[in-house]
CSV table of N, CA and C in Angstrom, one decimal:
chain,number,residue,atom,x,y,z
A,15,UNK,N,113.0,-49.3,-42.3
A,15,UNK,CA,111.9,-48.4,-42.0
A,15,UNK,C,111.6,-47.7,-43.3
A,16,UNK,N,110.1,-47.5,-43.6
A,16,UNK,CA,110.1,-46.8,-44.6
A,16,UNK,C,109.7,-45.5,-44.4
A,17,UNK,N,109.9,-44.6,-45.2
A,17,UNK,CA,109.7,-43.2,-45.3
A,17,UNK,C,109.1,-42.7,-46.0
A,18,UNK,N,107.7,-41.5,-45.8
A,18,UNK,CA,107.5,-40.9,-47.4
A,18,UNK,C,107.4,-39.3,-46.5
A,19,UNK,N,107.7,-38.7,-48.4
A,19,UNK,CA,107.3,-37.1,-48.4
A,19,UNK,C,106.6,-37.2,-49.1
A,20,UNK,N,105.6,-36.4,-48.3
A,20,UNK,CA,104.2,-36.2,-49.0
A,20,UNK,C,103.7,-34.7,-49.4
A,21,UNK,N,103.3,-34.2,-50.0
A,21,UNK,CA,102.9,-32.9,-51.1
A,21,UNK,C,101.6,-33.0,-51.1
A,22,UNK,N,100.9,-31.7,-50.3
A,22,UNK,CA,99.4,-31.5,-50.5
A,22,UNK,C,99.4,-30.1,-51.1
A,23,UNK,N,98.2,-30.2,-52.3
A,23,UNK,CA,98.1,-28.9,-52.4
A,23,UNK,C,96.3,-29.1,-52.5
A,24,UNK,N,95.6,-28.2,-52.1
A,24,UNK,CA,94.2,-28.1,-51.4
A,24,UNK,C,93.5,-29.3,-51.2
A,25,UNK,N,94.2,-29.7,-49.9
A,25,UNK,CA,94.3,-30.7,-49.2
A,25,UNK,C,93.5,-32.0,-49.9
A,26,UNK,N,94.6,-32.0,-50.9
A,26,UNK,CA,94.9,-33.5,-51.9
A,26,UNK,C,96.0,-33.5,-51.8
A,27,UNK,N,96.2,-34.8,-52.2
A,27,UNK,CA,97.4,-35.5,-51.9
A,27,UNK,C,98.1,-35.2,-53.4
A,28,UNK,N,99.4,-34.6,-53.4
A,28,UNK,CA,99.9,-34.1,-55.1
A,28,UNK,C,101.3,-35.1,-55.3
A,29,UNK,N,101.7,-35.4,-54.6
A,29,UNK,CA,103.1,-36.0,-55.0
A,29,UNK,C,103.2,-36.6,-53.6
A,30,UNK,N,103.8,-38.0,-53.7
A,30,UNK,CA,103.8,-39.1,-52.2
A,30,UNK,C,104.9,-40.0,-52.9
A,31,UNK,N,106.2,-39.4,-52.1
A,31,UNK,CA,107.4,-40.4,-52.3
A,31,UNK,C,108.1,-41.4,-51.3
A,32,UNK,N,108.4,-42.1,-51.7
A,32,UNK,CA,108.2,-43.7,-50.6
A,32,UNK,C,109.7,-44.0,-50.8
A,33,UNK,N,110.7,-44.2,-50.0
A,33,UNK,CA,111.8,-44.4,-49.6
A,33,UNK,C,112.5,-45.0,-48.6
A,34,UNK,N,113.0,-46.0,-48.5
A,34,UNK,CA,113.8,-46.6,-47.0
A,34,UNK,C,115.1,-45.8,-46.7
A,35,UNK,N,115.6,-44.9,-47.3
A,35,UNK,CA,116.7,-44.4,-47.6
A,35,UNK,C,116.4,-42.8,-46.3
A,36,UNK,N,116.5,-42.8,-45.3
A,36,UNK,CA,116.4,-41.7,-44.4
A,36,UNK,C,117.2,-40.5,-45.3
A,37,UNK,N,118.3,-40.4,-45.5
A,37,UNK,CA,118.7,-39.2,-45.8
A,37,UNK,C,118.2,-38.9,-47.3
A,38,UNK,N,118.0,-39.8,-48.1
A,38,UNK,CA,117.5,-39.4,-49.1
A,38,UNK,C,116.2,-38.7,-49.4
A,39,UNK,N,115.3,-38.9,-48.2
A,39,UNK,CA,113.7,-38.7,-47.8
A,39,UNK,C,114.2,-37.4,-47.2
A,40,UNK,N,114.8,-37.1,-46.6
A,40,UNK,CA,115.7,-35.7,-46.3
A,40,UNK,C,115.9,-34.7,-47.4
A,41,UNK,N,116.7,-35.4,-48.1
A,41,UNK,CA,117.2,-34.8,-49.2
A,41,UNK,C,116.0,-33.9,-50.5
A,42,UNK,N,114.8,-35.5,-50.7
A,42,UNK,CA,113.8,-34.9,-51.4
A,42,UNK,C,112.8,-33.9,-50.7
A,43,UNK,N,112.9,-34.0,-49.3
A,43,UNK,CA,112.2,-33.0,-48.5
A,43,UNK,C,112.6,-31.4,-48.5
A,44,UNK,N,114.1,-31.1,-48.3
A,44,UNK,CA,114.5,-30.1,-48.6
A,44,UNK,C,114.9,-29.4,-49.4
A,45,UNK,N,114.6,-30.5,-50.7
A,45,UNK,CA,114.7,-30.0,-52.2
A,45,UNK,C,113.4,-29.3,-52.0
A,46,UNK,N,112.0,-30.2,-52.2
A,46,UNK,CA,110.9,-29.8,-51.9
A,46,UNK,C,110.5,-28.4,-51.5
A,47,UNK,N,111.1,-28.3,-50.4
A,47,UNK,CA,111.1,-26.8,-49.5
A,47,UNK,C,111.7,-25.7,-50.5
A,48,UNK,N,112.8,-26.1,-51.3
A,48,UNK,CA,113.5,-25.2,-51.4
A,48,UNK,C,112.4,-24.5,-52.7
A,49,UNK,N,112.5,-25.6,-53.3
A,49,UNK,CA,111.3,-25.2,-54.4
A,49,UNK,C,110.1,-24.1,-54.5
A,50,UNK,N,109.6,-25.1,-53.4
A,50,UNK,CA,108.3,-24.1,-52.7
A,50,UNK,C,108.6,-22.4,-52.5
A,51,UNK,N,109.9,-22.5,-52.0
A,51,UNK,CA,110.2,-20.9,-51.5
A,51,UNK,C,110.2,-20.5,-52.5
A,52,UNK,N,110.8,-21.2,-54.0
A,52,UNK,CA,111.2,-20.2,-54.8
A,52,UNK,C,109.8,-19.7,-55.6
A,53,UNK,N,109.2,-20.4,-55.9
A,53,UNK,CA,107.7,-20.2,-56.1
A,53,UNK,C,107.4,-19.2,-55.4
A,54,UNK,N,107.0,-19.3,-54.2
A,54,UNK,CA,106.5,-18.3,-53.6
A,54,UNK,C,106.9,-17.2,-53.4
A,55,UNK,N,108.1,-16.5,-54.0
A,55,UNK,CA,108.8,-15.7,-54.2
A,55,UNK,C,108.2,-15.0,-55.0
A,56,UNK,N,108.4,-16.0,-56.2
A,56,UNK,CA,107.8,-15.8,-57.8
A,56,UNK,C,106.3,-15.2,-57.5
A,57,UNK,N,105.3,-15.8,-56.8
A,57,UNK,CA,103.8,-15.6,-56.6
A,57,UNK,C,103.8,-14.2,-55.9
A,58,UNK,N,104.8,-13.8,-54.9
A,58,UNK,CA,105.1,-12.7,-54.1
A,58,UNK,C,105.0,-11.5,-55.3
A,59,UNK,N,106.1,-11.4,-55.7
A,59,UNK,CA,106.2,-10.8,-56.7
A,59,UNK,C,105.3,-10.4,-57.9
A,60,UNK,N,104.6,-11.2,-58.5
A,60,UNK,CA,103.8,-11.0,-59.2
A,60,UNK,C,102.8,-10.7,-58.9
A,61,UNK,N,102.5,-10.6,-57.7
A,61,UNK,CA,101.2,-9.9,-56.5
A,61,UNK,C,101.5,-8.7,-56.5
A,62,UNK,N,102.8,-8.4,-56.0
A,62,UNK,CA,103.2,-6.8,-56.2
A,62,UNK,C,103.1,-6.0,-57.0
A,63,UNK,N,103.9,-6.7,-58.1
A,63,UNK,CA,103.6,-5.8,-59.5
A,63,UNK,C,101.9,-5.8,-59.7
A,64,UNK,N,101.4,-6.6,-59.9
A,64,UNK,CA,99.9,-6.3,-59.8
A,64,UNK,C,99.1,-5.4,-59.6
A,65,UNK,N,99.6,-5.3,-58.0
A,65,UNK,CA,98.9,-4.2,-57.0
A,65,UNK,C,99.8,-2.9,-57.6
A,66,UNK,N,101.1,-3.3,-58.1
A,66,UNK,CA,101.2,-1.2,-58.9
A,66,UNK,C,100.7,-1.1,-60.0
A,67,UNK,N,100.2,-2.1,-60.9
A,67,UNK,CA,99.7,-1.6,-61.8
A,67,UNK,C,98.8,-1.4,-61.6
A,68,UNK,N,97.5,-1.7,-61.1
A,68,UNK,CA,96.4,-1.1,-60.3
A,68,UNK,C,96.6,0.6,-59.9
A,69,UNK,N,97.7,0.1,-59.0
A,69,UNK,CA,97.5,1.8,-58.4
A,69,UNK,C,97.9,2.8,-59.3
A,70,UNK,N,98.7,2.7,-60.3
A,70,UNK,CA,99.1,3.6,-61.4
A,70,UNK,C,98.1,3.6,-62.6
A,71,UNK,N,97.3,2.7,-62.6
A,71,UNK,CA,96.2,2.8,-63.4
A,71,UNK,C,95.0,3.9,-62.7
A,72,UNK,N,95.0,3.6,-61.3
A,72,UNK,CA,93.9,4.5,-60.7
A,72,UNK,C,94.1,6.1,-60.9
A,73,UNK,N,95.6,6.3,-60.5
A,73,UNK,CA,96.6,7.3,-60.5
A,73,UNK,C,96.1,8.1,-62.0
A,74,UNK,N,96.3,7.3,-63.0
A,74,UNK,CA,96.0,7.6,-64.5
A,74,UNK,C,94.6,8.1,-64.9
A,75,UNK,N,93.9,7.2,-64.4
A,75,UNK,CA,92.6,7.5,-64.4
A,75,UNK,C,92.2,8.8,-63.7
A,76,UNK,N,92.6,9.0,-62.6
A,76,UNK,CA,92.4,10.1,-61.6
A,76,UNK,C,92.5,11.5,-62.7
A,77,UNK,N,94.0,11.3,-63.4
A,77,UNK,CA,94.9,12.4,-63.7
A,77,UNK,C,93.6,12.7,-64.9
A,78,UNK,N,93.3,11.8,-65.8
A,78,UNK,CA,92.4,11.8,-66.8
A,78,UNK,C,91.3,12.5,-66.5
A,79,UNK,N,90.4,12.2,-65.7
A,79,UNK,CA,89.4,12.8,-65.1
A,79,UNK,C,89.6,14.7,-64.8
A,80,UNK,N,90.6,14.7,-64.4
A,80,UNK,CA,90.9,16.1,-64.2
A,80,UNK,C,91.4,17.2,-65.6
A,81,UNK,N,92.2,16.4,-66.2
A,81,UNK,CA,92.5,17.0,-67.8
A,81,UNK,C,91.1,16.9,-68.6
A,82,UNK,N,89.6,16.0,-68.4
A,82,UNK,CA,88.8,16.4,-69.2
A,82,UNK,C,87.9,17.4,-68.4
A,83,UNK,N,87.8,17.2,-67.1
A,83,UNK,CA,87.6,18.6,-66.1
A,83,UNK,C,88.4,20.3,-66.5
A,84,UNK,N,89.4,20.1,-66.6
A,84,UNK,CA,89.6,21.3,-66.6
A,84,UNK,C,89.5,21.6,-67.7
A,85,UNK,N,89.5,21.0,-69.2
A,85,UNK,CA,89.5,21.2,-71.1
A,85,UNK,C,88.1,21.5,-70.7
A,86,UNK,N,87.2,21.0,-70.2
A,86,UNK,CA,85.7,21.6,-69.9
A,86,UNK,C,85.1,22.9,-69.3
A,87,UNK,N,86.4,23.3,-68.8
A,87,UNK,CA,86.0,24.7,-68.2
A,87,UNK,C,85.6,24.2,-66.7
A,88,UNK,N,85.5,22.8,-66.4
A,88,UNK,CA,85.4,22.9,-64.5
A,88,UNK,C,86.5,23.4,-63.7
A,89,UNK,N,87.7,23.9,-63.8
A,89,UNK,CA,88.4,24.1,-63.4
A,89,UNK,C,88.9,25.7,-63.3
A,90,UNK,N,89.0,26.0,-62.3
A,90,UNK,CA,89.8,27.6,-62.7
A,90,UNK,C,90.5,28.4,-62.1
A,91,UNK,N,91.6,28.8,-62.4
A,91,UNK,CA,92.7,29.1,-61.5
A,91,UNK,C,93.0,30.7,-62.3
A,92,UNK,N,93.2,31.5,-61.1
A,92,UNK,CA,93.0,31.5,-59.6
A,92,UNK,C,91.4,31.2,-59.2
A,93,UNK,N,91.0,30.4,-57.8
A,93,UNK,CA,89.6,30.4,-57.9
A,93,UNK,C,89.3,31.2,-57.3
A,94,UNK,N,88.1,31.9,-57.7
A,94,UNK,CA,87.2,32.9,-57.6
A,94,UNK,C,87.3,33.8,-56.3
A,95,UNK,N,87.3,33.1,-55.2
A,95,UNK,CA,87.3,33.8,-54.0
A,95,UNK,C,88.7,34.5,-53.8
A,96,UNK,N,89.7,34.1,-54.5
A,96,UNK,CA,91.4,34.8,-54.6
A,96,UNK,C,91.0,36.5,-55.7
A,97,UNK,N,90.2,36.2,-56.9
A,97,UNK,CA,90.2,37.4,-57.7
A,97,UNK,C,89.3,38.9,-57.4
């Protein structure tokens, strides 16, 4: 009997291994898998970091906005309706 593992990525055909060998078709299958996970670990992760640097950049930006606000005199403490 023959065997293949086959690898799609956007649904093309990327890798197609052909084997009579059952456990070895096994074998390259759950190498395969293992692979995949670790990648997608890797892709996890560098999604994350992403998304903090973004948010700490907004954070930054925000804080910015407010230090040329207040060096401008828009700001004033105590405000007005306290003095």
């Amino acid at each position: 009997m023959t065997y293949y593992v086959v690898l799609f990525q956007d649904k093309h055909f990327w890798r197609v291994i052909r084997s009579q060998d059952e456990a070895r078709s096994e074998a390259i299958y759950a190498d395969f898998a293992r692979q995949t996970e670790q990648l997608s670990q890797l892709e996890i992760r560098r999604t994350e970091l992403e998304a903090q640097k973004t948010f700490i950049e907004r954070i930054g930006n925000g804080l910015k906005a407010s230090v040329v606000c207040a060096e401008s005199g828009g700001l004033h403490w105590p405000p007005s309706r306290y003095t």
